[in-house]
Tab-separated table of C-alpha atoms and ligand atoms in Angstrom:
chain	number	residue	atom	x	y	z
A	1	MET	CA	18.595	17.866	12.776
A	2	GLU	CA	20.375	15.228	14.843
A	3	LEU	CA	19.959	11.427	14.016
A	4	LEU	CA	19.347	8.521	16.642
A	5	PRO	CA	22.352	6.526	17.390
A	6	GLN	CA	22.504	4.865	14.237
A	7	THR	CA	23.656	1.529	15.460
A	8	LEU	CA	20.908	1.396	18.392
A	9	ILE	CA	18.262	1.490	15.318
A	10	LEU	CA	19.931	-1.167	13.557
A	11	CYS	CA	19.170	-3.369	16.244
A	12	LEU	CA	16.115	-2.941	17.490
A	13	ALA	CA	14.956	-5.514	15.218
A	14	LEU	CA	16.539	-7.668	17.948
A	15	ALA	CA	15.299	-6.332	20.825
A	16	LEU	CA	12.257	-5.378	20.386
A	17	THR	CA	10.941	-8.814	18.266
A	18	ASN	CA	12.035	-10.385	21.650
A	19	GLY	CA	8.325	-10.999	22.258
A	20	VAL	CA	9.616	-14.642	24.010
A	21	PRO	CA	11.724	-15.058	26.162
A	22	VAL	CA	15.403	-17.344	25.756
A	23	ALA	CA	14.625	-20.632	27.610
A	24	PRO	CA	16.586	-20.816	30.436
A	25	HIS	CA	19.504	-23.770	30.410
A	26	ASP	CA	18.194	-27.016	31.867
A	27	ALA	CA	20.666	-29.059	32.741
A	28	ALA	CA	18.019	-31.951	32.032
A	29	VAL	CA	17.843	-31.645	28.471
A	30	ASP	CA	20.017	-32.637	26.355
A	31	ASP	CA	21.391	-30.029	24.331
A	32	ALA	CA	24.303	-31.745	22.455
A	33	ALA	CA	20.752	-32.979	20.418
A	34	LEU	CA	19.177	-29.529	19.920
A	35	PRO	CA	20.387	-28.268	16.478
A	36	ASP	CA	22.157	-24.804	16.907
A	37	ARG	CA	20.608	-22.040	14.206
A	38	CYS	CA	24.224	-20.426	14.777
A	39	GLU	CA	26.353	-22.889	13.465
A	40	GLY	CA	24.782	-21.918	10.310
A	41	ILE	CA	21.526	-23.820	9.057
A	42	GLU	CA	18.980	-23.856	6.186
A	43	PHE	CA	15.773	-23.355	7.268
A	44	ASP	CA	13.287	-25.375	5.818
A	45	ALA	CA	10.477	-22.378	6.121
A	46	VAL	CA	10.420	-18.208	8.587
A	47	THR	CA	6.687	-17.247	8.749
A	48	PRO	CA	5.645	-14.638	11.565
A	49	ASP	CA	2.570	-15.515	13.611
A	50	GLU	CA	-0.403	-13.514	14.387
A	51	LYS	CA	1.510	-12.136	17.029
A	52	GLY	CA	3.545	-10.602	14.897
A	53	ASN	CA	6.827	-13.135	16.342
A	54	THR	CA	8.638	-14.890	14.104
A	55	TYR	CA	9.518	-19.391	13.162
A	56	PHE	CA	11.815	-20.876	12.458
A	57	PHE	CA	11.607	-24.472	11.425
A	58	LYS	CA	14.669	-26.904	10.592
A	59	GLY	CA	13.947	-30.297	10.760
A	60	SER	CA	11.964	-31.530	13.356
A	61	HIS	CA	12.570	-28.171	15.815
A	62	LEU	CA	11.567	-24.493	15.473
A	63	TRP	CA	13.036	-21.362	16.976
A	64	SER	CA	10.413	-18.812	18.443
A	65	GLY	CA	11.832	-15.494	18.302
A	66	PHE	CA	15.180	-13.824	17.073
A	67	HIS	CA	16.514	-15.660	20.305
A	68	GLY	CA	16.605	-18.306	22.240
A	69	ALA	CA	17.312	-22.527	21.736
A	70	ALA	CA	15.534	-24.617	19.088
A	71	GLN	CA	12.150	-26.533	20.601
A	72	LEU	CA	10.581	-29.342	19.718
A	73	SER	CA	7.676	-28.276	16.721
A	74	ASN	CA	5.370	-30.191	17.307
A	75	GLU	CA	5.469	-29.022	20.583
A	76	SER	CA	3.577	-25.211	19.034
A	77	PHE	CA	2.419	-27.695	16.509
A	78	LYS	CA	1.315	-30.665	16.772
A	79	GLU	CA	-0.749	-31.514	14.250
A	80	LEU	CA	1.999	-30.579	11.294
A	81	ASP	CA	3.760	-34.340	12.451
A	82	ASP	CA	0.915	-36.685	14.115
A	83	ILE	CA	-0.658	-36.577	10.611
A	84	HIS	CA	2.412	-36.922	8.659
A	85	HIS	CA	5.222	-38.040	10.433
A	86	ILE	CA	7.490	-36.186	7.502
A	87	GLY	CA	9.666	-34.143	10.307
A	88	HIS	CA	9.851	-30.961	8.375
A	89	VAL	CA	7.412	-28.491	6.488
A	90	ASP	CA	8.146	-27.341	3.280
A	91	ALA	CA	6.642	-24.166	3.130
A	92	ALA	CA	4.754	-20.971	5.755
A	93	PHE	CA	3.383	-17.940	5.357
A	94	ARG	CA	1.348	-16.086	6.953
A	95	MET	CA	-2.166	-15.124	6.010
A	96	HIS	CA	-2.820	-11.586	4.407
A	97	ASN	CA	-6.858	-11.142	3.669
A	98	ALA	CA	-8.652	-7.698	3.840
A	99	ASP	CA	-11.600	-9.442	2.087
A	100	ASN	CA	-12.189	-12.245	4.309
A	101	PRO	CA	-11.375	-11.554	7.957
A	102	GLY	CA	-11.879	-15.422	8.650
A	103	ASP	CA	-8.180	-16.006	6.768
A	104	HIS	CA	-6.984	-13.452	7.672
A	105	ASP	CA	-3.083	-13.482	9.926
A	106	HIS	CA	-3.640	-17.614	9.513
A	107	ILE	CA	-0.534	-19.212	8.710
A	108	TYR	CA	-0.259	-22.261	6.646
A	109	PHE	CA	2.374	-24.753	6.675
A	110	PHE	CA	2.494	-26.648	3.706
A	111	LEU	CA	3.500	-30.404	3.679
A	112	ASP	CA	4.267	-32.200	0.384
A	113	ASP	CA	1.171	-32.155	-0.779
A	114	LYS	CA	-0.766	-30.828	1.955
A	115	VAL	CA	-1.940	-28.193	3.587
A	116	PHE	CA	-2.336	-26.113	7.723
A	117	SER	CA	-4.072	-24.009	9.255
A	118	TYR	CA	-3.412	-22.771	12.159
A	119	TYR	CA	-5.035	-19.720	14.282
A	120	ASN	CA	-3.698	-19.113	17.647
A	121	HIS	CA	-1.822	-22.259	17.792
A	122	THR	CA	-4.962	-24.238	16.583
A	123	LEU	CA	-5.249	-26.498	13.183
A	124	GLU	CA	-8.734	-25.210	11.505
A	125	ASP	CA	-10.837	-27.308	10.717
A	126	GLY	CA	-10.648	-29.799	8.026
A	127	TYR	CA	-7.197	-29.552	7.685
A	128	PRO	CA	-5.146	-30.275	6.761
A	129	LYS	CA	-6.477	-29.983	3.026
A	130	GLU	CA	-5.402	-31.003	-0.704
A	131	ILE	CA	-3.199	-27.864	-1.619
A	132	GLN	CA	-5.199	-27.619	-4.564
A	133	GLU	CA	-8.595	-27.290	-2.805
A	134	ASP	CA	-7.758	-23.723	-0.918
A	135	PHE	CA	-4.835	-23.158	-3.736
A	136	PRO	CA	-5.353	-23.874	-7.502
A	137	GLY	CA	-3.257	-23.487	-9.480
A	138	VAL	CA	-0.411	-24.529	-6.806
A	139	PRO	CA	1.956	-27.419	-7.355
A	140	SER	CA	2.529	-29.243	-4.571
A	141	HIS	CA	6.319	-29.995	-3.005
A	142	LEU	CA	6.822	-25.791	-2.211
A	143	ASP	CA	10.613	-24.221	-1.930
A	144	SER	CA	9.155	-21.420	0.260
A	145	ALA	CA	5.943	-19.014	0.439
A	146	VAL	CA	5.343	-15.566	1.438
A	147	GLU	CA	2.873	-13.165	1.854
A	148	CYS	CA	2.851	-10.384	-0.215
A	149	PRO	CA	-0.429	-7.843	0.771
A	150	LYS	CA	-2.223	-5.465	-1.666
A	151	GLY	CA	0.005	-2.345	-1.765
A	152	GLU	CA	3.182	-4.926	-1.689
A	153	CYS	CA	1.988	-6.664	-4.692
A	154	MET	CA	-0.739	-5.349	-7.529
A	155	ALA	CA	-3.463	-7.883	-5.222
A	156	ASP	CA	-3.408	-9.938	-1.776
A	157	SER	CA	-1.043	-12.140	-3.564
A	158	VAL	CA	0.588	-15.229	-2.489
A	159	LEU	CA	4.658	-16.112	-3.577
A	160	PHE	CA	4.785	-19.823	-3.658
A	161	PHE	CA	8.573	-20.598	-4.784
A	162	LYS	CA	10.267	-23.887	-6.000
A	163	GLY	CA	13.882	-23.876	-7.934
A	164	HIS	CA	13.582	-20.939	-9.862
A	165	ASP	CA	9.436	-20.728	-10.167
A	166	VAL	CA	7.552	-18.457	-8.758
A	167	HIS	CA	3.817	-18.865	-8.568
A	168	VAL	CA	1.714	-15.695	-7.693
A	169	TYR	CA	-1.413	-17.012	-6.178
A	170	ASP	CA	-4.194	-13.920	-6.211
A	171	ILE	CA	-6.011	-14.632	-3.068
A	172	THR	CA	-9.528	-13.039	-4.173
A	173	THR	CA	-9.643	-14.086	-7.757
A	174	LYS	CA	-7.852	-18.174	-6.801
A	175	THR	CA	-5.575	-17.358	-9.841
A	176	VAL	CA	-2.189	-18.064	-11.098
A	177	LYS	CA	0.105	-15.615	-12.707
A	178	ASN	CA	3.400	-18.290	-13.081
A	179	LYS	CA	6.972	-16.214	-13.225
A	180	THR	CA	10.940	-17.651	-13.520
A	181	TRP	CA	13.354	-15.816	-11.618
A	182	ALA	CA	17.130	-17.215	-12.126
A	183	HIS	CA	18.538	-15.262	-10.970
A	184	LEU	CA	17.561	-15.285	-7.291
A	185	PRO	CA	18.576	-18.173	-5.574
A	186	ALA	CA	17.146	-21.135	-5.132
A	187	CYS	CA	14.293	-20.187	-1.597
A	188	THR	CA	14.325	-22.884	1.026
A	189	SER	CA	12.038	-19.759	2.399
A	190	THR	CA	10.745	-16.524	2.476
A	191	LEU	CA	9.892	-13.786	4.824
A	192	ARG	CA	7.577	-10.644	3.912
A	193	TRP	CA	9.339	-8.530	7.115
A	194	LEU	CA	8.491	-4.752	7.835
A	195	GLU	CA	7.482	-4.626	4.102
A	196	HIS	CA	10.650	-5.917	3.386
A	197	TYR	CA	11.354	-9.664	1.163
A	198	TYR	CA	13.665	-11.965	2.285
A	199	CYS	CA	14.307	-15.462	0.221
A	200	PHE	CA	16.810	-17.256	2.664
A	201	HIS	CA	19.590	-19.588	1.445
A	202	GLY	CA	22.096	-21.543	3.050
A	203	HIS	CA	22.995	-19.007	5.636
A	204	ASN	CA	22.538	-16.615	3.615
A	205	PHE	CA	19.933	-14.600	2.351
A	206	THR	CA	19.094	-12.000	-0.514
A	207	ARG	CA	16.340	-9.208	-0.570
A	208	PHE	CA	14.250	-9.343	-3.527
A	209	ASN	CA	11.275	-6.942	-5.495
A	210	PRO	CA	8.174	-9.331	-4.627
A	211	VAL	CA	6.684	-7.781	-7.899
A	212	THR	CA	9.880	-7.925	-10.239
A	213	GLY	CA	11.787	-10.700	-8.351
A	214	GLU	CA	15.042	-7.641	-9.076
A	215	VAL	CA	17.898	-7.887	-6.316
A	216	SER	CA	19.693	-4.165	-5.231
A	217	GLY	CA	21.986	-3.850	-3.308
A	218	SER	CA	24.979	-5.853	-1.840
A	219	TYR	CA	23.418	-10.076	-1.279
A	220	PRO	CA	23.686	-12.631	-0.186
A	221	LYS	CA	24.450	-11.798	3.339
A	222	ASP	CA	24.988	-14.149	6.370
A	223	ILE	CA	21.489	-14.518	8.235
A	224	ARG	CA	23.581	-14.090	11.606
A	225	HIS	CA	24.235	-10.978	11.674
A	226	TYR	CA	20.588	-9.103	11.062
A	227	PHE	CA	17.955	-12.600	12.049
A	228	MET	CA	19.945	-14.315	14.987
A	229	LYS	CA	21.652	-12.994	18.226
A	230	CYS	CA	24.401	-15.037	17.993
A	231	PRO	CA	28.422	-15.079	19.574
A	232	ASN	CA	30.549	-13.377	16.645
A	233	PHE	CA	28.086	-12.460	14.908
A	234	GLY	CA	25.587	-8.823	15.009
A	235	HIS	CA	25.461	-5.575	14.136
A	236	GLY	CA	28.253	-4.131	15.786
A	237	GLY	CA	25.878	-2.407	19.293
A	238	ASP	CA	24.665	-3.758	21.641
A	239	HIS	CA	21.542	-5.221	21.393
A	240	GLN	CA	19.203	-1.859	22.327
A	241	VAL	CA	16.497	0.211	21.282
A	242	PRO	CA	16.978	4.270	21.997
A	243	LYS	CA	16.186	5.483	25.484
A	244	CYS	CA	12.787	7.225	25.355
A	245	SER	CA	14.079	9.879	27.115
A	246	GLU	CA	16.775	10.217	24.184
A	247	VAL	CA	14.619	10.330	20.645
A	248	LYS	CA	14.850	13.428	18.689
A	249	LEU	CA	12.682	13.743	15.566
A	250	ASP	CA	13.190	15.167	12.009
A	251	ALA	CA	9.703	13.917	11.194
A	252	ILE	CA	6.849	11.636	11.570
A	253	THR	CA	2.827	10.878	9.795
A	254	THR	CA	0.367	8.706	9.534
A	255	ASP	CA	-1.348	8.325	5.848
A	256	ASP	CA	-5.253	7.350	5.795
A	257	ALA	CA	-4.731	3.849	5.129
A	258	GLY	CA	-3.149	3.725	8.876
A	259	LYS	CA	0.718	3.809	7.158
A	260	SER	CA	2.664	5.338	10.193
A	261	TYR	CA	6.210	6.388	10.062
A	262	SER	CA	9.132	8.422	11.689
A	263	PHE	CA	11.946	9.538	10.453
A	264	ALA	CA	15.446	11.173	12.379
A	265	GLY	CA	18.861	11.658	9.777
A	266	SER	CA	19.482	9.665	7.326
A	267	ILE	CA	16.523	7.168	9.157
A	268	TYR	CA	12.824	6.134	8.836
A	269	MET	CA	10.768	3.213	10.462
A	270	ARG	CA	7.582	2.563	10.072
A	271	LEU	CA	5.887	2.758	12.908
A	272	ASP	CA	1.916	0.773	12.993
A	273	THR	CA	3.002	-2.574	12.056
A	274	HIS	CA	5.617	-2.994	15.203
A	275	ARG	CA	3.689	-6.020	16.375
A	276	ASN	CA	6.990	-7.037	13.907
A	277	GLY	CA	8.855	-5.466	15.828
A	278	LEU	CA	10.859	-2.370	15.080
A	279	HIS	CA	13.689	-1.067	12.223
A	280	ALA	CA	15.376	1.455	11.064
A	281	PHE	CA	15.804	1.665	7.190
A	282	PRO	CA	17.551	4.602	5.293
A	283	ILE	CA	14.685	7.184	3.764
A	284	THR	CA	16.400	6.601	0.012
A	285	ARG	CA	15.356	2.729	-0.207
A	286	ALA	CA	11.687	4.058	-0.004
A	287	TRP	CA	11.812	7.135	-1.592
A	288	LYS	CA	15.183	6.915	-3.382
A	289	GLU	CA	15.788	11.514	-4.090
A	290	VAL	CA	15.639	12.060	-0.689
A	291	SER	CA	18.939	11.755	-0.236
A	292	ASN	CA	20.106	14.463	2.651
A	293	GLY	CA	16.554	13.368	5.088
A	294	VAL	CA	13.188	14.975	5.665
A	295	ASP	CA	12.519	18.755	7.513
A	296	ALA	CA	8.971	18.143	7.404
A	297	VAL	CA	7.005	15.459	5.885
A	298	PHE	CA	2.536	14.997	5.700
A	299	SER	CA	0.737	12.687	3.933
A	300	HIS	CA	-2.554	14.189	2.132
A	301	GLY	CA	-4.562	11.544	0.287
A	302	ASP	CA	-3.262	9.093	-1.534
A	303	ASP	CA	0.001	11.776	-1.580
A	304	ILE	CA	2.919	12.375	0.751
A	305	TYR	CA	5.056	15.172	0.575
A	306	LEU	CA	8.726	15.144	2.159
A	307	ILE	CA	9.967	18.996	2.779
A	308	LYS	CA	13.477	19.619	3.018
A	309	ASP	CA	15.317	22.841	2.932
A	310	ASP	CA	13.147	24.445	0.348
A	311	GLN	CA	12.361	21.513	-1.632
A	312	VAL	CA	8.574	19.684	-1.918
A	313	TYR	CA	9.174	16.124	-2.989
A	314	ILE	CA	5.298	14.782	-3.437
A	315	TYR	CA	5.414	11.048	-3.876
A	316	LYS	CA	2.310	8.526	-5.272
A	317	THR	CA	1.282	5.857	-2.723
A	318	ALA	CA	1.157	2.276	-4.585
A	319	ALA	CA	2.714	-0.718	-4.059
A	320	HIS	CA	6.608	1.765	-4.513
A	321	TYR	CA	6.596	5.019	-3.685
A	322	THR	CA	6.745	7.091	-6.822
A	323	LEU	CA	7.903	10.657	-7.410
A	324	ILE	CA	5.124	12.842	-9.001
A	325	GLU	CA	6.600	14.189	-12.195
A	326	GLY	CA	7.903	17.633	-12.161
A	327	TYR	CA	8.843	16.992	-8.494
A	328	PRO	CA	10.921	18.187	-6.670
A	329	LYS	CA	8.931	22.422	-6.994
A	330	THR	CA	10.475	24.847	-4.203
A	331	LEU	CA	8.105	24.973	-1.511
A	332	LYS	CA	7.131	29.442	-2.844
A	333	GLU	CA	5.863	27.520	-5.973
A	334	GLU	CA	4.178	24.272	-3.901
A	335	LEU	CA	2.657	25.096	-1.026
A	336	GLY	CA	3.139	29.521	-1.441
A	337	ILE	CA	5.279	29.851	1.954
A	338	GLU	CA	9.820	30.581	2.070
A	339	GLY	CA	12.175	29.780	4.400
A	340	HIS	CA	13.262	26.653	6.782
A	341	VAL	CA	10.185	24.605	8.010
A	342	ASP	CA	10.456	22.678	11.322
A	343	ALA	CA	6.964	20.727	10.651
A	344	ALA	CA	3.415	19.841	9.400
A	345	PHE	CA	0.850	17.457	9.503
A	346	VAL	CA	-2.543	17.599	7.958
A	347	CYS	CA	-5.351	16.257	9.680
A	348	PRO	CA	-7.398	13.040	8.665
A	349	ASN	CA	-9.897	13.934	5.518
A	350	GLU	CA	-8.726	17.367	5.744
A	351	HIS	CA	-7.016	19.618	2.995
A	352	THR	CA	-5.501	22.036	4.856
A	353	VAL	CA	-1.859	21.776	5.678
A	354	HIS	CA	-0.731	23.377	9.022
A	355	VAL	CA	2.809	24.211	8.359
A	356	ILE	CA	5.231	24.886	11.749
A	357	GLN	CA	7.521	27.743	10.598
A	358	GLY	CA	9.843	29.061	14.341
A	359	ASN	CA	6.692	30.124	16.470
A	360	THR	CA	4.189	30.745	13.334
A	361	ILE	CA	1.375	27.864	12.318
A	362	HIS	CA	0.947	28.628	8.749
A	363	TYR	CA	-2.096	27.290	7.364
A	364	VAL	CA	-2.190	25.862	3.525
A	365	ASP	CA	-5.327	25.086	1.376
A	366	LEU	CA	-4.431	22.438	-0.931
A	367	ILE	CA	-6.772	22.673	-3.281
A	368	ALA	CA	-7.104	26.203	-4.244
A	369	THR	CA	-4.640	27.695	-6.390
A	370	PRO	CA	-2.751	29.665	-6.245
A	371	ARG	CA	-1.745	28.636	-2.427
A	372	ALA	CA	-4.008	30.566	0.279
A	373	VAL	CA	-2.036	30.919	3.231
A	374	THR	CA	-2.792	31.877	6.558
A	375	ASP	CA	-0.894	32.620	9.710
A	376	PHE	CA	-0.969	32.163	13.604
A	377	PRO	CA	0.487	32.189	16.453
A	378	LEU	CA	2.062	29.416	17.866
A	379	PRO	CA	2.519	29.972	21.449
A	380	LEU	CA	6.161	27.768	20.762
A	381	SER	CA	8.987	27.358	19.263
A	382	GLY	CA	11.602	24.559	18.355
A	383	ILE	CA	9.314	21.951	16.691
A	384	ASP	CA	11.151	19.243	15.888
A	385	ALA	CA	8.038	16.946	14.687
A	386	ALA	CA	4.065	17.264	13.841
A	387	LEU	CA	1.150	14.331	13.631
A	388	CYS	CA	-2.726	14.617	13.506
A	389	ASN	CA	-4.564	11.851	14.151
A	390	ALA	CA	-8.080	10.791	15.395
A	391	GLU	CA	-6.719	11.629	19.527
A	392	GLY	CA	-5.699	14.918	17.699
A	393	ILE	CA	-2.148	16.478	17.691
A	394	GLN	CA	1.175	16.073	18.903
A	395	LEU	CA	3.687	18.396	18.356
A	396	PHE	CA	7.146	16.888	19.416
A	397	LYS	CA	10.314	18.107	20.798
A	398	GLY	CA	13.214	16.100	21.679
A	399	SER	CA	12.345	13.616	24.168
A	400	GLU	CA	8.455	15.498	24.866
A	401	TYR	CA	5.292	16.051	23.219
A	402	TYR	CA	2.824	18.830	22.854
A	403	LYS	CA	-0.838	17.731	22.436
A	404	TYR	CA	-3.841	19.089	21.447
A	405	LEU	CA	-7.029	18.432	20.037
A	406	THR	CA	-8.177	20.352	16.827
A	407	PRO	CA	-5.984	22.470	15.089
A	408	MET	CA	-8.271	25.250	16.248
A	409	ILE	CA	-8.300	24.334	20.321
A	410	LEU	CA	-4.041	24.774	18.620
A	411	THR	CA	-4.336	28.123	17.076
A	412	MET	CA	-7.131	29.935	20.160
A	413	SER	CA	-4.901	28.975	22.688
A	414	ARG	CA	-1.731	31.261	24.184
A	415	ILE	CA	-0.300	29.592	26.432
A	416	ALA	CA	1.219	26.030	25.561
A	417	PRO	CA	-0.003	23.359	27.569
A	418	HIS	CA	2.304	21.546	30.192
A	419	PRO	CA	4.534	18.974	27.038
A	420	LEU	CA	4.216	14.837	27.961
A	421	PRO	CA	7.149	13.030	27.834
A	422	ILE	CA	7.399	10.439	24.504
A	423	THR	CA	6.771	6.612	25.692
A	424	SER	CA	7.829	3.537	23.985
A	425	ALA	CA	3.696	2.900	23.372
A	426	LEU	CA	3.956	5.984	21.210
A	427	LEU	CA	6.822	5.615	19.337
A	428	GLY	CA	8.435	2.267	20.008
A	429	CYS	CA	11.492	3.388	22.172
A	430	ARG	CA	11.993	2.393	25.206
A	431	ASP	CA	11.109	3.459	28.474
A	432	ALA	CA	13.262	4.939	31.193
B	1	NAG	C1	7.398	-35.223	19.014
B	1	NAG	O1	8.525	-34.948	18.503
B	1	NAG	C2	9.175	-36.415	19.522
B	1	NAG	C3	10.945	-36.429	18.594
B	1	NAG	O2	10.744	-36.355	16.911
B	1	NAG	C4	8.770	-37.476	19.805
B	1	NAG	O3	10.011	-38.066	20.534
B	1	NAG	C5	7.183	-36.657	20.524
B	1	NAG	O4	6.978	-37.961	21.649
B	1	NAG	C6	6.751	-35.951	19.557
B	1	NAG	N1	5.764	-35.378	20.748
B	1	NAG	C7	4.287	-35.462	20.608
B	1	NAG	C8	3.187	-34.527	22.290
B	1	NAG	O5	3.855	-35.771	19.969
B	2	NAG	C1	-5.731	-19.507	22.282
B	2	NAG	O1	-5.736	-20.382	22.994
B	2	NAG	C2	-5.322	-20.620	23.981
B	2	NAG	C3	-5.150	-22.005	24.273
B	2	NAG	O2	-5.382	-22.758	23.782
B	2	NAG	C4	-6.996	-20.040	24.581
B	2	NAG	O3	-6.717	-20.045	25.980
B	2	NAG	C5	-7.402	-19.177	24.107
B	2	NAG	O4	-8.585	-18.773	24.442
B	2	NAG	C6	-7.485	-19.014	22.814
B	2	NAG	N1	-7.037	-17.161	22.666
B	2	NAG	C7	-7.619	-17.092	20.851
B	2	NAG	C8	-8.495	-15.740	21.165
B	2	NAG	O5	-9.147	-18.376	20.742
B	3	NAG	C1	1.971	-22.715	-13.186
B	3	NAG	O1	2.569	-23.480	-13.151
B	3	NAG	C2	1.887	-25.242	-12.566
B	3	NAG	C3	2.810	-25.977	-11.301
B	3	NAG	O2	3.237	-26.117	-12.545
B	3	NAG	C4	0.970	-25.642	-13.244
B	3	NAG	O3	0.004	-26.481	-12.398
B	3	NAG	C5	-0.147	-24.679	-13.399
B	3	NAG	O4	-0.643	-25.010	-14.567
B	3	NAG	C6	0.432	-23.072	-14.351
B	3	NAG	N1	-0.278	-21.973	-14.570
B	3	NAG	C7	-0.220	-21.013	-16.037
B	3	NAG	C8	-1.021	-20.317	-15.389
B	3	NAG	O5	0.863	-21.530	-16.052
B	4	NAG	C1	27.233	-16.712	1.793
B	4	NAG	O1	27.419	-15.260	0.967
B	4	NAG	C2	28.857	-15.932	0.563
B	4	NAG	C3	28.736	-14.185	0.407
B	4	NAG	O2	28.510	-12.965	1.765
B	4	NAG	C4	29.651	-16.533	-0.282
B	4	NAG	O3	30.731	-16.503	0.213
B	4	NAG	C5	29.122	-17.998	0.387
B	4	NAG	O4	29.836	-18.808	0.167
B	4	NAG	C6	27.680	-17.774	0.593
B	4	NAG	N1	27.470	-19.138	1.544
B	4	NAG	C7	25.608	-19.736	1.342
B	4	NAG	C8	26.159	-20.980	1.732
B	4	NAG	O5	25.169	-19.786	0.026
């Protein structure tokens, strides 16, 4: 199985999240007065907005997205200095509240003892408020804040940072748990980006686990290499998203909760959160035991199955993926089949996995033991990856895919349909 061009993939973030165009250079603007984030700035706050565009705040200025020049914050969020004249925000985050659509995706700003809630760049009625009116038990004069949805934290939460103290606010029960993470640098801003949590300090950042505060990997790293485009910094690539015509997947899956992942070589990408940008991460970061890539991946209930050679790894989906005890097991033991697997899929709310090997498709009932396997011929071969969702079945082969409405139509057809080209809407790649 081939690898997508690594340097290109690693730079997807920069290329795709560039939702806002770079401000054209205007000779009339006094550039000298504008701060330059490539000089190495300690940000006051960093947060995405409801469109997934990331804002960086410093003093009376902000940057929108991962490139572009500074702008006055009061042009985008005008009441922040109208009311306060403080000149900077302490902390900001984008609310994730599955139970209350009224707050969901609002940006909250914290200034001294006040909180401001914005949606669509408009201050909500009743704001600003005292912080404790909205977030009882959370102190004033915060350093930073970041949302942590259920699945990544135990419950839909917000982490508030002040020095080395962390106040974990449960937004449903409105209760706070206090922790101290002395090993973590004091975070002047924090960001959740693509399920990863970043503490910004000085011009550096440190990635941390939002539940334990644990830091793994070598940190700190310089923000300018990863979160912005600066001369003499960067990933060493040309900041291009891979062309759709060059895509080659190993596997793809969507679980019942709607989380969608693609796999190629040693990396994976989360596809359904693409409004925040696409970024490739090592497979081992989420599924630590799978160190050699995958042949096929499928989701069933709360479990995700990763197949490599003759091994099947089953992980429970919780705050983190945890390998179920006793795994990996062999393909023969787990699914009753042998040999190299090309692709596999389970349709939503079903219990049959469809395993593709060459031009055969096996139906395996996941709730029957011992496993009962039924084989059908497939009018295609060389399939790389397969997905079944509300729109039907997609079989990926190189940069093209075949579409079928149901497994029944797939196994009944004797002639392959016309392949369709993979598009950016489907996989976040670059058209043309
Ligand atoms: C925005 O802030 C700048 C500098 O602090 C100030 O000169 C300007 O009048 C403000 N604009 C608005 C619309 O409040
Ligand atoms: C967002 O704000 C703009 C400008 O203030 C307005 O035209 C638009 O209708 C608003 N959109 C929503 C969804 O409220
Ligand atoms: C957590 O810390 C805040 C601020 O220091 C304090 O007001 C609150 O009582 C503490 N809560 C608990 C449960 O310890
Ligand atoms: C940033 O991190 C580097 C190590 O990667 C360290 O040498 C440097 O002192 C840090 N700078 C700041 C301002 O934190």
